[in-house]
mmCIF file of C-alpha atoms and ligand atoms in Angstrom:
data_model
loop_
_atom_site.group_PDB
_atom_site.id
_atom_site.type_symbol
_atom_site.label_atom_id
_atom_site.label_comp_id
_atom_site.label_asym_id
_atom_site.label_seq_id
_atom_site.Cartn_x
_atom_site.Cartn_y
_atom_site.Cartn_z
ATOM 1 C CA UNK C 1 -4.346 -10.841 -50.491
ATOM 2 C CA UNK C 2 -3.329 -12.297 -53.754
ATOM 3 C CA UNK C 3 -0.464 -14.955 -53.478
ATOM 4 C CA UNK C 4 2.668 -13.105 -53.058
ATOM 5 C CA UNK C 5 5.792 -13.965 -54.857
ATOM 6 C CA UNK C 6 8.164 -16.396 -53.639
ATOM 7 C CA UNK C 7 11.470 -17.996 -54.349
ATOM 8 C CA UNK C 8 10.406 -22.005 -54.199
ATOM 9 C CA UNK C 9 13.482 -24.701 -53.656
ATOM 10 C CA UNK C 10 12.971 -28.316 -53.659
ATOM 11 C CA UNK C 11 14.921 -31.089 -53.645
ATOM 12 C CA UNK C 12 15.568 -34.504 -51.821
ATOM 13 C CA UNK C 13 17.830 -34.405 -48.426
ATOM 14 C CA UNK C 14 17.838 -36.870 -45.834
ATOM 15 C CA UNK C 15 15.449 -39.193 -46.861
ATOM 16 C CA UNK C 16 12.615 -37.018 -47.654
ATOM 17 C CA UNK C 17 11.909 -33.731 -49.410
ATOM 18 C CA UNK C 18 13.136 -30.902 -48.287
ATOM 19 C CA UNK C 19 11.108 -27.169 -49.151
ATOM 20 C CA UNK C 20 12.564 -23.882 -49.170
ATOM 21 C CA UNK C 21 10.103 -20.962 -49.843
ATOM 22 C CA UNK C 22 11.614 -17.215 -49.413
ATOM 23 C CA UNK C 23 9.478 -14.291 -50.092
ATOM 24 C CA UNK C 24 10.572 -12.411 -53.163
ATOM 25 C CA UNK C 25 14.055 -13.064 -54.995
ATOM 26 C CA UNK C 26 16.989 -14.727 -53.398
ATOM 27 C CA UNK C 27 20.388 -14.982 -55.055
ATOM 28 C CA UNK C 28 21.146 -18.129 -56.543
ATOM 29 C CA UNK C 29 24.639 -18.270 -54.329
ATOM 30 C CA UNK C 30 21.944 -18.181 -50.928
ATOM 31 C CA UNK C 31 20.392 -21.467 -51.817
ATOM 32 C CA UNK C 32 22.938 -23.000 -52.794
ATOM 33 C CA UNK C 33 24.478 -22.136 -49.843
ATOM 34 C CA UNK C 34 21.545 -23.530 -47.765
ATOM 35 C CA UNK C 35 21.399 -26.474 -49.848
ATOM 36 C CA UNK C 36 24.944 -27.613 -49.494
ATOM 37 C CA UNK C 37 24.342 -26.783 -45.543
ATOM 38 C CA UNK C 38 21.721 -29.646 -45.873
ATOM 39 C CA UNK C 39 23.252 -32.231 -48.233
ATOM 40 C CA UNK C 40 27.062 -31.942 -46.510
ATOM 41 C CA UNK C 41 25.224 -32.630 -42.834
ATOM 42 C CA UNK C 42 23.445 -35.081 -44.289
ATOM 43 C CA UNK C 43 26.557 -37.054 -45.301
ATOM 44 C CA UNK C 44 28.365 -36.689 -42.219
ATOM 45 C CA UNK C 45 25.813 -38.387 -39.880
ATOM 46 C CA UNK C 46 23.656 -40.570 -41.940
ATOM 47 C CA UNK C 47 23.927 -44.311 -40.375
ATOM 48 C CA UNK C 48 21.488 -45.689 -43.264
ATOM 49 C CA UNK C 49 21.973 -46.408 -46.944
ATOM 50 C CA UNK C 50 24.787 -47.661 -48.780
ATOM 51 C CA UNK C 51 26.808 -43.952 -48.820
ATOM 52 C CA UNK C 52 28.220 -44.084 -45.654
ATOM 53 C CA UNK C 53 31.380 -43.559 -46.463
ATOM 54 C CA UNK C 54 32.033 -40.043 -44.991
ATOM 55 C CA UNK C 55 29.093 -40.220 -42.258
ATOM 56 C CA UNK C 56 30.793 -39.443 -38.940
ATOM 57 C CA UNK C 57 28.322 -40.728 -36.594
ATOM 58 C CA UNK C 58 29.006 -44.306 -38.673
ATOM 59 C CA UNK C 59 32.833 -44.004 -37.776
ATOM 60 C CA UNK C 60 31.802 -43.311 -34.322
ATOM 61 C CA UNK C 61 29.386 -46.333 -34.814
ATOM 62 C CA UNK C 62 32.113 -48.415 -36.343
ATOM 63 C CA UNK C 63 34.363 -48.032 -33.632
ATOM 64 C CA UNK C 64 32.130 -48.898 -30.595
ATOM 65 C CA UNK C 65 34.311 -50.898 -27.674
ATOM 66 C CA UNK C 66 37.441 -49.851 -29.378
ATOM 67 C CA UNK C 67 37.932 -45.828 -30.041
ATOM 68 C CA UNK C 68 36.619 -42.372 -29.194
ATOM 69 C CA UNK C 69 36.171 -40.633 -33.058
ATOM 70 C CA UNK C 70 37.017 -36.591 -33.639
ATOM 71 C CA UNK C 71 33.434 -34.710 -35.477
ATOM 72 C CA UNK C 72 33.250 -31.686 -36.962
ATOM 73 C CA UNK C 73 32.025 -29.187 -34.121
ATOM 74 C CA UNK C 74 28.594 -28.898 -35.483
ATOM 75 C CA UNK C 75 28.326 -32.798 -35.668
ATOM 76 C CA UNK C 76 29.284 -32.995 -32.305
ATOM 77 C CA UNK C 77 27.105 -30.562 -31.157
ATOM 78 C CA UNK C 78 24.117 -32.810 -32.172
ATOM 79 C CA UNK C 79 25.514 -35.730 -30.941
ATOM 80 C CA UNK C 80 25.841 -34.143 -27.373
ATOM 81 C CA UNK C 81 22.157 -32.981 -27.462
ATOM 82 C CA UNK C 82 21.011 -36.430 -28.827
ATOM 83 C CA UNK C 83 22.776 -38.464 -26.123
ATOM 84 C CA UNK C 84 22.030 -35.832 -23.066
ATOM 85 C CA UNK C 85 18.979 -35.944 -24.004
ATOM 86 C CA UNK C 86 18.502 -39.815 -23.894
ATOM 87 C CA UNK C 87 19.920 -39.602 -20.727
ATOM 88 C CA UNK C 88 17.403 -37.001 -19.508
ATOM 89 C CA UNK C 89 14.253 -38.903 -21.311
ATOM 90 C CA UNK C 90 15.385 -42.658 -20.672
ATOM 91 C CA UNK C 91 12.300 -44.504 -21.598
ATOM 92 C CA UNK C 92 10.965 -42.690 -24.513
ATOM 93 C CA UNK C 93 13.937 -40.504 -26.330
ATOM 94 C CA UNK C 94 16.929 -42.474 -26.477
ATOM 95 C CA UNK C 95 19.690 -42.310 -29.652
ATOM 96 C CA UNK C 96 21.651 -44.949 -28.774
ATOM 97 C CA UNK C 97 18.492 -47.343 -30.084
ATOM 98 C CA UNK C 98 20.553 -47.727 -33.309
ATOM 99 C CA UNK C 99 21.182 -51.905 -32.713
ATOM 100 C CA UNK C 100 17.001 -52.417 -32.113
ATOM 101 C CA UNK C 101 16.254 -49.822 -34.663
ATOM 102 C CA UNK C 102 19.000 -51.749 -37.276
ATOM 103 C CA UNK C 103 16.933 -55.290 -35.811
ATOM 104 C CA UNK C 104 13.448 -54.030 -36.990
ATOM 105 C CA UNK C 105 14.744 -52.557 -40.114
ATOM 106 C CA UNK C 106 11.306 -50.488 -40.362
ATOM 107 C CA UNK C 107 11.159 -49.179 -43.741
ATOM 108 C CA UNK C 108 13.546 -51.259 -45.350
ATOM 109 C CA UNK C 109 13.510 -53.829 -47.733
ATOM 110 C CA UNK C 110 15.126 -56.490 -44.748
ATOM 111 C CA UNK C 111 12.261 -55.071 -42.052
ATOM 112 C CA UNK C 112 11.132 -57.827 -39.809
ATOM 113 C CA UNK C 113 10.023 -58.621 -36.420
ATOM 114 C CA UNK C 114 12.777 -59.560 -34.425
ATOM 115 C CA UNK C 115 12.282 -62.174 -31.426
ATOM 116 C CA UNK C 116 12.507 -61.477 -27.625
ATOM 117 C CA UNK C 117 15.758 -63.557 -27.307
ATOM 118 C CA UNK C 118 17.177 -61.102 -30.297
ATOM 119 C CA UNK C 119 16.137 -58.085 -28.581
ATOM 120 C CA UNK C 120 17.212 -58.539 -24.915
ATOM 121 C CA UNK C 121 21.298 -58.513 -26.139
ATOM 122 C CA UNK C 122 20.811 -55.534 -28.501
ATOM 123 C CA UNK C 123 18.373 -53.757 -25.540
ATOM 124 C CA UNK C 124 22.046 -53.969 -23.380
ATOM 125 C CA UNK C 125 23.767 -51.880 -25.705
ATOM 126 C CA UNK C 126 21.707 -49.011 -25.731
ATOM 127 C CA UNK C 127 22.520 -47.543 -22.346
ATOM 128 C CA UNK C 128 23.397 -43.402 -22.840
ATOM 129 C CA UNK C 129 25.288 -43.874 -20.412
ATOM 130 C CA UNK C 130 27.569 -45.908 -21.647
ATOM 131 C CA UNK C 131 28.959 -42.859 -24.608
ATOM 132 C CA UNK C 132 31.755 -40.963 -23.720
ATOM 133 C CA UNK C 133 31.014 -37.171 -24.546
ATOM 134 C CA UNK C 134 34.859 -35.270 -24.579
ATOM 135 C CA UNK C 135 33.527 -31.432 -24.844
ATOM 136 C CA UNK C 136 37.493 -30.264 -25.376
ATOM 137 C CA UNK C 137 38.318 -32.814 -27.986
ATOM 138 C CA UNK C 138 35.143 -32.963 -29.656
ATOM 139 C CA UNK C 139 35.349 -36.502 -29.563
ATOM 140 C CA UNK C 140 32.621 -39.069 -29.126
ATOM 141 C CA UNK C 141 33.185 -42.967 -28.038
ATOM 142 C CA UNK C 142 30.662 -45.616 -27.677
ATOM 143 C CA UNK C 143 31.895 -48.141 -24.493
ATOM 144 C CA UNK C 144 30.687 -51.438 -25.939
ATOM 145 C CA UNK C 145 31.249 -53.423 -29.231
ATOM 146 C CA UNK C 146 27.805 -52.962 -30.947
ATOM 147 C CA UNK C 147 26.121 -49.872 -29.644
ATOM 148 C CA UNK C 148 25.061 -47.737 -32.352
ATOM 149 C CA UNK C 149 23.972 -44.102 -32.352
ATOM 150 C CA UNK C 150 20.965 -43.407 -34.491
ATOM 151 C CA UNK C 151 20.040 -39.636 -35.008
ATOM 152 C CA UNK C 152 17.457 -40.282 -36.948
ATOM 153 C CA UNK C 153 14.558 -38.716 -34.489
ATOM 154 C CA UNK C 154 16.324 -35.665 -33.960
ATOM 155 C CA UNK C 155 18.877 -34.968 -37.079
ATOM 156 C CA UNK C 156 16.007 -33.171 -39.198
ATOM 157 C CA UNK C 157 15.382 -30.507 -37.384
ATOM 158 C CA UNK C 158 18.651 -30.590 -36.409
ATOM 159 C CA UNK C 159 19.021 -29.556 -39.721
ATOM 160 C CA UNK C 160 15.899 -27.438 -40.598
ATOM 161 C CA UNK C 161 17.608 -25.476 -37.815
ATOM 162 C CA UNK C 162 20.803 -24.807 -39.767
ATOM 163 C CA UNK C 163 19.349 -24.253 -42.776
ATOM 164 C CA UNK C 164 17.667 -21.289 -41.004
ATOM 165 C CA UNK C 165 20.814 -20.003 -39.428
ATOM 166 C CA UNK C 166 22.649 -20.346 -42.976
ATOM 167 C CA UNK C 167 19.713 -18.076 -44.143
ATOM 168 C CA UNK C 168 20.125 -15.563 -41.876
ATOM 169 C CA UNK C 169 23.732 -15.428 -41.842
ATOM 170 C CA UNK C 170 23.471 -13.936 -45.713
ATOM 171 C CA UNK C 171 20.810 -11.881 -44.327
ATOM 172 C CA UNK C 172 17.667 -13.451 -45.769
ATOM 173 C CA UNK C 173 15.107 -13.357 -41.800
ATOM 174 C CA UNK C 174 12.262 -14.516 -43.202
ATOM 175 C CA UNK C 175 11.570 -18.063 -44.837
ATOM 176 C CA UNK C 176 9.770 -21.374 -44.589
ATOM 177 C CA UNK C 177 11.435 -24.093 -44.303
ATOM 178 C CA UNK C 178 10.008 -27.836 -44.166
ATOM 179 C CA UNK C 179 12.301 -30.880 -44.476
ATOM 180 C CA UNK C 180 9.407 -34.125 -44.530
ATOM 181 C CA UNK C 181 7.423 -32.387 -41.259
ATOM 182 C CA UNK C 182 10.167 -30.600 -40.031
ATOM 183 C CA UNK C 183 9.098 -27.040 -39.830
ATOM 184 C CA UNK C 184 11.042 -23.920 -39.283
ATOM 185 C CA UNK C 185 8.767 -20.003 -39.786
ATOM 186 C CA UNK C 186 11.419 -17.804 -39.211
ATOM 187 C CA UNK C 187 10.415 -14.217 -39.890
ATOM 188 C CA UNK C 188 7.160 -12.721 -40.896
ATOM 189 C CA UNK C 189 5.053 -14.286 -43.671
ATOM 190 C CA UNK C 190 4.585 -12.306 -46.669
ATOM 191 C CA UNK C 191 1.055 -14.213 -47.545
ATOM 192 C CA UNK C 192 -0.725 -13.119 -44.128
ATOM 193 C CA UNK C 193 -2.048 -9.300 -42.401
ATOM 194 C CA UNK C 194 -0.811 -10.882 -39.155
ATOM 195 C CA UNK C 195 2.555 -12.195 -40.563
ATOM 196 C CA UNK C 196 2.026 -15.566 -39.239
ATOM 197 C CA UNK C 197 2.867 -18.530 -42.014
ATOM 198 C CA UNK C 198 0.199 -21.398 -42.045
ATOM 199 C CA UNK C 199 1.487 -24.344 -41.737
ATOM 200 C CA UNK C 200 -0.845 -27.638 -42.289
ATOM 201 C CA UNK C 201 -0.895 -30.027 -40.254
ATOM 202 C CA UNK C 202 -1.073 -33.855 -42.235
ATOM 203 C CA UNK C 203 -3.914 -35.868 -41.297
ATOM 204 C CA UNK C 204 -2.241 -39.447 -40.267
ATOM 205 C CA UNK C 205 -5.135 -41.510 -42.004
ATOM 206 C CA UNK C 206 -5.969 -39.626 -45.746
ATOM 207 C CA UNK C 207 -2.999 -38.847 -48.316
ATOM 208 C CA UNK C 208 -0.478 -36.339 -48.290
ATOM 209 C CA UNK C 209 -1.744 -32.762 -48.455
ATOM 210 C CA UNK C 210 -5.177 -33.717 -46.305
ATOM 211 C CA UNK C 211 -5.065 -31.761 -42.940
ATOM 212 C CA UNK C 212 -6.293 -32.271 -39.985
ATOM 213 C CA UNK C 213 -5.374 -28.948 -39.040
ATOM 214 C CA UNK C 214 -3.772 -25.096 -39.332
ATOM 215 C CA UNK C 215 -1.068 -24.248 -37.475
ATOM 216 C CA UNK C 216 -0.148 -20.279 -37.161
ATOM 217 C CA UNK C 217 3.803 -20.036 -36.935
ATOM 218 C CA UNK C 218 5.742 -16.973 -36.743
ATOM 219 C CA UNK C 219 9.700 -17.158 -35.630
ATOM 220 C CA UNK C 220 9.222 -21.106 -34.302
ATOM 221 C CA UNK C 221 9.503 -24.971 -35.814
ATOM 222 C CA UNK C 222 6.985 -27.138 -34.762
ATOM 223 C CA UNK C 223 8.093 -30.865 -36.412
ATOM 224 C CA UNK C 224 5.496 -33.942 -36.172
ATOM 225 C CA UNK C 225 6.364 -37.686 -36.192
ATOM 226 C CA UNK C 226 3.610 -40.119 -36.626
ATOM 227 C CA UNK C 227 3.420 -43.999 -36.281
ATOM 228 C CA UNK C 228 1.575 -43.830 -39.618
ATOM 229 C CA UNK C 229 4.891 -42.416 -41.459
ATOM 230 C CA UNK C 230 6.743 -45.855 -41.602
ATOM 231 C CA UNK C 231 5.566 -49.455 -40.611
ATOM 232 C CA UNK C 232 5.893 -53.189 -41.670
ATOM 233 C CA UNK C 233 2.774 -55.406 -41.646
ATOM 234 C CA UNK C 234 3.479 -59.203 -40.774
ATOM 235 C CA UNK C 235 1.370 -61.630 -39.805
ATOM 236 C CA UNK C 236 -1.751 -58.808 -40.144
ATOM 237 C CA UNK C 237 -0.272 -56.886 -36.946
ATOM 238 C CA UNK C 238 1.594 -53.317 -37.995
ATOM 239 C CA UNK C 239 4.533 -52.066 -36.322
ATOM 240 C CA UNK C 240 5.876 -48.465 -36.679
ATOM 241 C CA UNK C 241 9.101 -47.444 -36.779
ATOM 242 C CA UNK C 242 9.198 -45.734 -33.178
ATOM 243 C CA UNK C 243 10.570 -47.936 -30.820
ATOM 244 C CA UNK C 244 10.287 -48.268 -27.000
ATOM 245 C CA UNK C 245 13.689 -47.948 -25.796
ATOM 246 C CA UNK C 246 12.386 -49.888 -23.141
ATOM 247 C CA UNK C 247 10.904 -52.952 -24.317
ATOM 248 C CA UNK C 248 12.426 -52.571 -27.973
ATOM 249 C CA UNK C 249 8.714 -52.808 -29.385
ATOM 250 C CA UNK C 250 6.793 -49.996 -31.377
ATOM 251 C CA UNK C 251 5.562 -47.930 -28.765
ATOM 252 C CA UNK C 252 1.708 -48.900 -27.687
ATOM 253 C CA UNK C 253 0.047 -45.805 -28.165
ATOM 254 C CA UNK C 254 -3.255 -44.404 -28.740
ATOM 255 C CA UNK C 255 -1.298 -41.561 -30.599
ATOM 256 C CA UNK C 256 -1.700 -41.666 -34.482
ATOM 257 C CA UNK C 257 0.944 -38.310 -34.753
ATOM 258 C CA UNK C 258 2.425 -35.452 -32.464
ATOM 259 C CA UNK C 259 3.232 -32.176 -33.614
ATOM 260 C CA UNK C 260 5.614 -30.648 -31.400
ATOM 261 C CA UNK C 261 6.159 -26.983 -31.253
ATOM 262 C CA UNK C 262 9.099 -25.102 -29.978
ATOM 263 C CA UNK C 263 11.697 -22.044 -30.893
ATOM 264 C CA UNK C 264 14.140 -24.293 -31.795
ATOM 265 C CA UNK C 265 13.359 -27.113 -34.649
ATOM 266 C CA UNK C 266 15.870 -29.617 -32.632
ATOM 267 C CA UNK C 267 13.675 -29.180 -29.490
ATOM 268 C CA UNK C 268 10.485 -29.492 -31.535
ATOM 269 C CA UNK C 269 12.229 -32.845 -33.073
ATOM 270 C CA UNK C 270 13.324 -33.950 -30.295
ATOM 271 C CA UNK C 271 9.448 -33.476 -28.208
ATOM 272 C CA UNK C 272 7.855 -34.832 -31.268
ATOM 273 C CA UNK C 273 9.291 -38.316 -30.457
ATOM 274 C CA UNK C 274 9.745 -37.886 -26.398
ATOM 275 C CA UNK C 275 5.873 -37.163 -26.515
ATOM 276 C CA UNK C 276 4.879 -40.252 -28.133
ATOM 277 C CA UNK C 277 5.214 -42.374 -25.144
ATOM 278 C CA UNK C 278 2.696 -42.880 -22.547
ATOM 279 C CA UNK C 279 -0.518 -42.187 -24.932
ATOM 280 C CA UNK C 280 -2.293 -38.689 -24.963
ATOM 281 C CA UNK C 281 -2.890 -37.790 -21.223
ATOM 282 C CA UNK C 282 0.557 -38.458 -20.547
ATOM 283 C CA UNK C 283 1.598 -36.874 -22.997
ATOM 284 C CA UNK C 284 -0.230 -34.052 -23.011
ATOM 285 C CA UNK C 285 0.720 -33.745 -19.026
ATOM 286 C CA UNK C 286 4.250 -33.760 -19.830
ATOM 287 C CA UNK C 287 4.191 -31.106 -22.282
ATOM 288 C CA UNK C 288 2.107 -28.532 -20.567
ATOM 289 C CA UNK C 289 4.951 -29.016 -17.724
ATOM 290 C CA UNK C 290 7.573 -28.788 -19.733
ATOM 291 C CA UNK C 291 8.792 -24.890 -20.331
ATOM 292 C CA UNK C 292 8.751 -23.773 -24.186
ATOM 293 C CA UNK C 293 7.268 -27.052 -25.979
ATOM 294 C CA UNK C 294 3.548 -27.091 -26.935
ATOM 295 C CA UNK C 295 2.059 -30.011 -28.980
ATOM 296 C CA UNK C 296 -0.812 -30.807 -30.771
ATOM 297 C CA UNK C 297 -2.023 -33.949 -30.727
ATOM 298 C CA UNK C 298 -4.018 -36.397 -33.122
ATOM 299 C CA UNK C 299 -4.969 -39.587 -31.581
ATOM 300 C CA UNK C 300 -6.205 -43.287 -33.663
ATOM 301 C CA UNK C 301 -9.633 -41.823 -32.778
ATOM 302 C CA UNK C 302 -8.914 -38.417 -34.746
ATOM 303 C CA UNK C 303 -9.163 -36.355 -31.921
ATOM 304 C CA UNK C 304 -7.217 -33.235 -32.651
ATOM 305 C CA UNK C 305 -6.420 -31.640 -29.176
ATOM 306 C CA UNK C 306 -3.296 -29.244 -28.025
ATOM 307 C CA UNK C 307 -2.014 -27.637 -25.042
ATOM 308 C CA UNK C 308 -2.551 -24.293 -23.925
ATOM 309 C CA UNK C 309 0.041 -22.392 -25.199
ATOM 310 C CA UNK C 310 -0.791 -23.157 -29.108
ATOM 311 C CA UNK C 311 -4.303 -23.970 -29.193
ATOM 312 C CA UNK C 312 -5.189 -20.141 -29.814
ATOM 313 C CA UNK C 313 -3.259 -20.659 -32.912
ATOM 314 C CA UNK C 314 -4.706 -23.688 -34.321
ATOM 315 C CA UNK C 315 -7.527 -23.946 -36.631
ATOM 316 C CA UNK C 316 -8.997 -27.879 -36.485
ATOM 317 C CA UNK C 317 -10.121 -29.086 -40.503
ATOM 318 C CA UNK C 318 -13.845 -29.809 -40.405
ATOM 319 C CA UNK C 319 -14.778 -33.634 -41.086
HETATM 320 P P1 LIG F 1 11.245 -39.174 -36.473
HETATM 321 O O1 LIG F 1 11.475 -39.213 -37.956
HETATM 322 O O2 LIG F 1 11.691 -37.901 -35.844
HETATM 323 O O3 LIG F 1 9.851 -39.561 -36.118
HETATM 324 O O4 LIG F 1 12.214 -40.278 -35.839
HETATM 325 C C1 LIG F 1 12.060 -41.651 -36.119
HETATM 326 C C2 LIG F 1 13.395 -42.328 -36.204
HETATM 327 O O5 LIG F 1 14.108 -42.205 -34.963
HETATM 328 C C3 LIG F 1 13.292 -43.815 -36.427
HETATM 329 O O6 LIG F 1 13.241 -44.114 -37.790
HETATM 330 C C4 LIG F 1 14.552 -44.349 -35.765
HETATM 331 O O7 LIG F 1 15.670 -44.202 -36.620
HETATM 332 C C5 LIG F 1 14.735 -43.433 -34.597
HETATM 333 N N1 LIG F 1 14.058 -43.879 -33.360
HETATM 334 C C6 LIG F 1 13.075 -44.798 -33.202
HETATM 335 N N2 LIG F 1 12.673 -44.879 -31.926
HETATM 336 C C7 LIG F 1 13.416 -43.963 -31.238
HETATM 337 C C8 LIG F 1 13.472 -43.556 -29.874
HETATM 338 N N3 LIG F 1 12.669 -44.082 -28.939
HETATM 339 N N4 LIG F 1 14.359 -42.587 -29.536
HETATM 340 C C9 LIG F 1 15.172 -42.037 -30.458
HETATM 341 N N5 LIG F 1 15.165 -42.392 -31.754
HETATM 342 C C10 LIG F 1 14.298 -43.326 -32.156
HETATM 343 MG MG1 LIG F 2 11.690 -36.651 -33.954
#
């Protein structure tokens, strides 16, 4: 097939770049529409960076111990499925790490390693069970002075989600969309006989653009974290910027990246961080039991392995 052609939009969104590609023309008024879906969630629950001004998860933030704060339905739609989720996967998943996450800093220009003594206070404020969730109200409150929600594992495919649905609702089904690893292949792909878009996979140890593998993706996300996407070196030992919510360290894994696939991008998002604890066989148990989520898997050894349900639709990169 020769390459098909494609309606290409690119531009920077939460902290990394965000990819639109639509087969054949799309009206100027559709991606902007999509766009401003991206850019006006973006400023409503950022917590980093100096506009914060009109984030509402930072209001929420700023009020911990004092006030429950009123968010836009679809903001408090993610914060309910960030904070029932860290209630469900205590020990690897948890958004209310924002006061360890703010203590490392990890990929900021004040990143450093904070001390055990520093860590055991801020550790105490990151119970999800401490968040007050009012459904009716769609109001959110944070119990104690200094918790912090942090969205940050789970608010960009969050998004890649809505950028789908703001797709579809002006009738455009079938698109790629990729905000930094977040991937949403809604529709059929105009590029393949089987209608499947190939997605690559980045290889965690070469530069961006070298694979480790293919993924085939037709009408699913699949969104991959990896430890080698932000760290800080001190004292020669490197630290990533995914954080036990247990011990407030960098989780100890022999996991280099995790691609998580699922229907929805926020579940993808959400299993590409939950499935970084434990190492690969835990991992890899996990997933297989959990209903809906498949992952692939590239460990410091670059293995490449996945579980059952996608590995008939991966293609491994020789070398
Ligand atoms: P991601 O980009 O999806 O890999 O998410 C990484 C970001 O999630 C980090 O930069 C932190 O802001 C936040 N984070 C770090 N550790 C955790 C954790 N255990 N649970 C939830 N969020 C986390
Ligand atoms: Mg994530």
């Amino acid at each position: 097939m020769t390459e098909p052609y494609r309606t290409v939009t690119t531009f920077p969104v939460m902290g990394t770049v965000a990819t639109l590609v639509v087969p054949g023309d799309v009206d100027e008024l559709t991606t902007a529409s999509v766009v401003r879906t991206l850019r006006s969630l973006e400023r409503r629950v950022t917590v980093n960076g100096p506009d914060r001004s009109q984030s509402q998860v930072e209001a929420v933030n700023l009020a911990a111990g004092r006030d429950t704060v009123r968010l836009d339905p679809e903001v408090f739609r993610l914060v309910s499925i960030a904070v029932l989720a860290s209630r469900r996967h205590r020990g690897s998943f948890n958004a209310l790490i924002g006061p360890v996450v703010k203590a490392w800093s990890i990929g900021f220009a004040e990143a450093r390693v904070p001390t055990d003594s520093e860590l055991g206070p801020l550790l105490a404020l990151t119970d999800p069970d401490d968040v007050d969730l009012d459904v009716e109200g769609s109001r959110v409150g944070l119990r104690r002075a200094g918790m912090r929600l942090d969205l940050g594992a789970i608010a960009k495919g969050f998004a890649a989600q809505r950028a789908a649905e703001a797709y579809r609702e002006r009738g455009i089904e079938r698109a790629l969309i990729d905000l930094g690893g977040n991937v949403v292949a809604m529709g059929a792909s105009d590029a393949a006989d089987d209608g499947f878009w190939r997605v690559g996979i980045q290889s965690p140890f070469g530069p961006r653009g070298d694979l480790v593998a293919t993924l085939r993706l037709r009408d699913a996300a699949a969104v991959t974290s990896g430890v080698y996407e932000r760290f800080l070196v001190s004292e020669g030992r490197r630290y990533h910027h995914m954080i036990d919510p247990l011990t407030g360290q960098p989780f100890a894994t022999d996991l280099a990246a995790v691609t998580a696939v699922a229907e929805d991008a926020t579940d993808a998002d959400l299993w590409a961080t939950v499935a970084q604890r434990g190492g690969l066989g835990t991992a890899t148990a996990q997933v297989e039991a959990e209903r809906g989520i498949e992952a692939i898997f590239v460990t410091h050894d670059r293995e490449v392995t996945a579980t059952s349900g996608v590995r008939d639709r991966l293609t491994v990169a020789a070398g």
